[in-house]
Amino acid sequence: MQNKGLVKLFAILFGLVSIYQLSFTFITNKIETDAKTYAVSQVPKPTEGADTKENADARSLVEKTYLDSINRNEPINFGFTKFTYDEAKEKELNKGLDLKGGINVILQISVRDILSGLANKTENETFNKALDRADELQKDAQEDYVESFFRAFDELKPEGLKLADPSIFYTASLQEELKKETFNTPDDVVQNVIRRKVDQSVVSAKEVLNKRIDQFGVTQPNIQRLGTSGRILIELPGAKDVIRIEKLLQTTAELEFWKTNNNTAELLSYLAAADAKLKELPEFAVEKEKDTTDVDLGDLTTSTEQDSIDVIRPLLGKMIPSRVGVNNGGVVASIKEDDKAEITKLLANPILKQVLPANLRNVRFAFGKEVDANGRIQMYALSGKRKGREATPQMKGDVVDAASQSYGNDNKPNVNMQMNGIGAKQWEKLTGEVHEENGNIAVVLDNIVYSAPSVTRGAISGGNTEISGNFTIAEAQDLANVLRAGKLPAKAEILQSEVVGPSLGQEAINSGLMSFLIALALVLVWMVFYYGRAGLFADVALAFNILLIFGVLANLGAVLTLPGIAGIVLTIGMSVDANVLLFERVREELAKGKSLQESINHAFSWKGAMSSIFDANITTGLTALILFLFGTGPIKGFATTLLIGIATSLFTAIFITRLLIDWYTAKGKILAFSTGVTKNLFRNMNIEFLKKRKIAYIVSGVIIAIGLWSITLGNKLNQGVDFVGGRSYQVRFEKTVSPQDVKASLQNVFVDGENAVSLEVKTFGDDNQLKITTNYKVNETGTDIDDEIKNKLHQGLASYLPAAMDYEKFVDGAEDKAVGIMKSIKVGPTIADDIKKASFWAVLGSLVVVFLYILLRFRRWQFSLGAVAAVFHDVLIVLGIFSLAWKYLPFTMEINQAFIAAILTVIGYSLNDTVVVFDRIREFMNENANWKFSKVVNAALNSTLSRTLNTSLTTLVVLLAIFIFGGESIRGFMFALIIGVIVGTYSSMFIATPIMYDTIKKGDVNKGLEEGEAKA
């Protein structure tokens, strides 16, 4: 081998850089372990009973203080350079959500709201119909929302109406952008302006979220925009307080200041009239005899119709009115918190405009934050300024310059705000007016009234004020955080989320490490057993390969996930393939009577094993690349490690193994490339593969037919929430539980009127752990809905949980959590559809790319057809087995993103085998032009049999180690790979090659092969 010195230099440098990069991981891990130990010594865990949240929070604070001290006072000294703890933390190997715990969400910034805001919330009928139509188009469209809106507007607009109409986008904020007369600006010009404005709003939302997360203190957050859509990916490994974070992310932070309307009598009179008007609607109609009676509303008395059995009061029946004649601070009534959504809907009914007095048209109703002991909240009447057809606040929160958590006179947490100069003047004017009117100012955040204080000392100058609202310290800190960061330009909804508890993450690390070590040990032993001392050299190269993989991951700042560990372990199994190909070729050349050095030189040449090695790795790499481009989250982590593993395994097999072999043989020592047991194993094989192809066709055809029947008519496929939408929870119990009993309990809780509720309860791993999946309110989003579903889950499981486990402990993210929700996944139907489509294109794209690559390399479409047909064969069989077996096997076999990753890996593996065979066929054709084509094919298959079985068995052993020891969450993924490797090995010999043989013209077998070899 030429340039050995350069190869040695690069190997040493790569190794040192990898060790240096990984050293940060070991150092930060040690510091964090010391911090945990110190925290436990200061706030010990109870020897008996469950730990309290207060103790856990106290330990977290001690731990953070310890790390802050280390960061300030004790730099990490490498001798030639120094780092702080924070700087080292940035350089460590990042652990993903499934290994560290935390939360991963995809937020949808409402482009509809942005468009509505740009149009000043116009009531233009065509505009609003176009928004509704865009909502419908988005269910099946691949385009962004704004493009769907433009398309819908073009379909619906009457002749002559333009986007630049004064009632639509020719607003004060857009006049400068449009720079033309109102209704004459062409639509395409307006569209470009709107696209830019929407893009700016989404970028602004991302920046706001970035500030909120930074101030929340999460280490190594990942926040990125997904494409040109309004979707933003947020990954927060290590975050524990999930509910708090979800609310933090979705809070729009629309701060407003309103005057309160304290005329309770007039307001209740309107509500009584509204009540009577609503009863005219069909849903409140009654057929029973009615009589008229008086209903007492405090000091206000009104007449209403009373049924002889029941009183029908759509609004007032859900309220306890406030007393008339006293200052209630704007509180007009109290309601049950559960009735809030229904009352909001009723008050928004257009029919009530018919009874709304003119002097109340600037009033808006809103609800308070605090819930009393009876589960009731206060309903406020807010008085604003009239703008168009809407009531607007007296002041908005965009004048707030700074905000911080502080304490009020009652020593309770509140939020102190400082306004800018303009805001200070507005605040002085507003407080002066309210003082003169003896009224109140309502502080409203995202349509929730946090407080409504009176102004007793006259106008307040200086622009300093505070918000109180019975906060916890954490709530006050978060509110100050979002006010400092600013408001989102539109509401944000969580389309997809995955939450993993830290204790589950630690279990994943343990299981992943176990599977990694066992798989590595098995491969190392096998290589020495089969190839003797040459196998030992391959083991050294393999160990160096693993060092490089982890070093590159750390250097790139990539995130290591559980599927990523699986990708590394799979790389261990597949990386020996290059060494196997090389060693097998050396053995072949030795068997022909060549010298050891000649055999080694030939094996490491392009005419030897190098062509097959590169073809096999490129086809696998292409499928991994497509997986990387189309995958998300952990799947992208799997593809990343696989791609890195392919590159590093090529380097180590070709260069490091060769260096070791040359070093050993240069001493004049003999290298046998086999042991006594394996010396003649698979030698002189003469199997007539092509004669068995018809039997193979029949067997494969029957298996595929049964599978297709099961997929379409039988068990069908168990689609995960990734593909159908819904919510899934991994719940752990103290004792063994029956899935059937738990399902029966939950069915009594998850009831959604006339809508059918799907509920699946299945044992997940141990008998004390269940995976609970439901489509309950799958189309609804928001933290309120998420909380409602978790509450119902807790209610339905209460009899199976410890008596002391309240709702908060059931959902929290405690580090040593052993019972409760360990992991949750939520996928909205829109994003589920997108995932399904992306998965389809990923599989189809990989097939097309591989077809073209093989066509380019072999210059015959028959080779491409054989390879792709074998891949289709493998995919259909894996799908069929999953369909037949998912109801019966004791682990989850869902069709989800992980399954698609497995399918693409199977495609790559199957092609790897097939390309090695095809390379040998091409080689034999060029060397033996007078042979029959059938003889060439059979000889090629027999000559590669040792390599095929060796690689397949090694990979299977690795996969079995991961399947058994790698944890429940990837067991289905591993099962798909195991089936795929078995079927892929079979199809390369009995499907791909025979189809190529049957479609190629027997009299024209040489044409193109020599050309392909010459051009390659």
CSV table of C-alpha atoms in Angstrom, one decimal, residues 518-528 539 542 572-573 576 954 957-958:
chain,number,residue,atom,x,y,z
A,518,ILE,CA,-22.8,-7.8,24.2
A,519,ALA,CA,-23.0,-7.3,20.4
A,520,LEU,CA,-19.4,-6.0,20.3
A,521,ALA,CA,-18.1,-8.9,22.3
A,522,LEU,CA,-19.9,-11.4,20.0
A,523,VAL,CA,-18.5,-9.9,16.8
A,524,LEU,CA,-15.0,-9.6,18.2
A,525,VAL,CA,-15.0,-13.3,19.2
A,526,TRP,CA,-16.6,-14.4,15.9
A,527,MET,CA,-14.0,-12.7,13.8
A,528,VAL,CA,-11.1,-14.3,15.7
A,539,ASP,CA,-11.2,-6.4,15.6
A,542,LEU,CA,-13.5,-2.2,14.4
A,572,ILE,CA,-20.6,-3.0,14.0
A,573,GLY,CA,-22.4,-5.9,12.3
A,576,VAL,CA,-17.2,-6.4,9.3
A,954,THR,CA,-22.7,-11.7,12.2
A,957,VAL,CA,-26.2,-12.0,16.1
A,958,VAL,CA,-25.8,-8.3,16.6
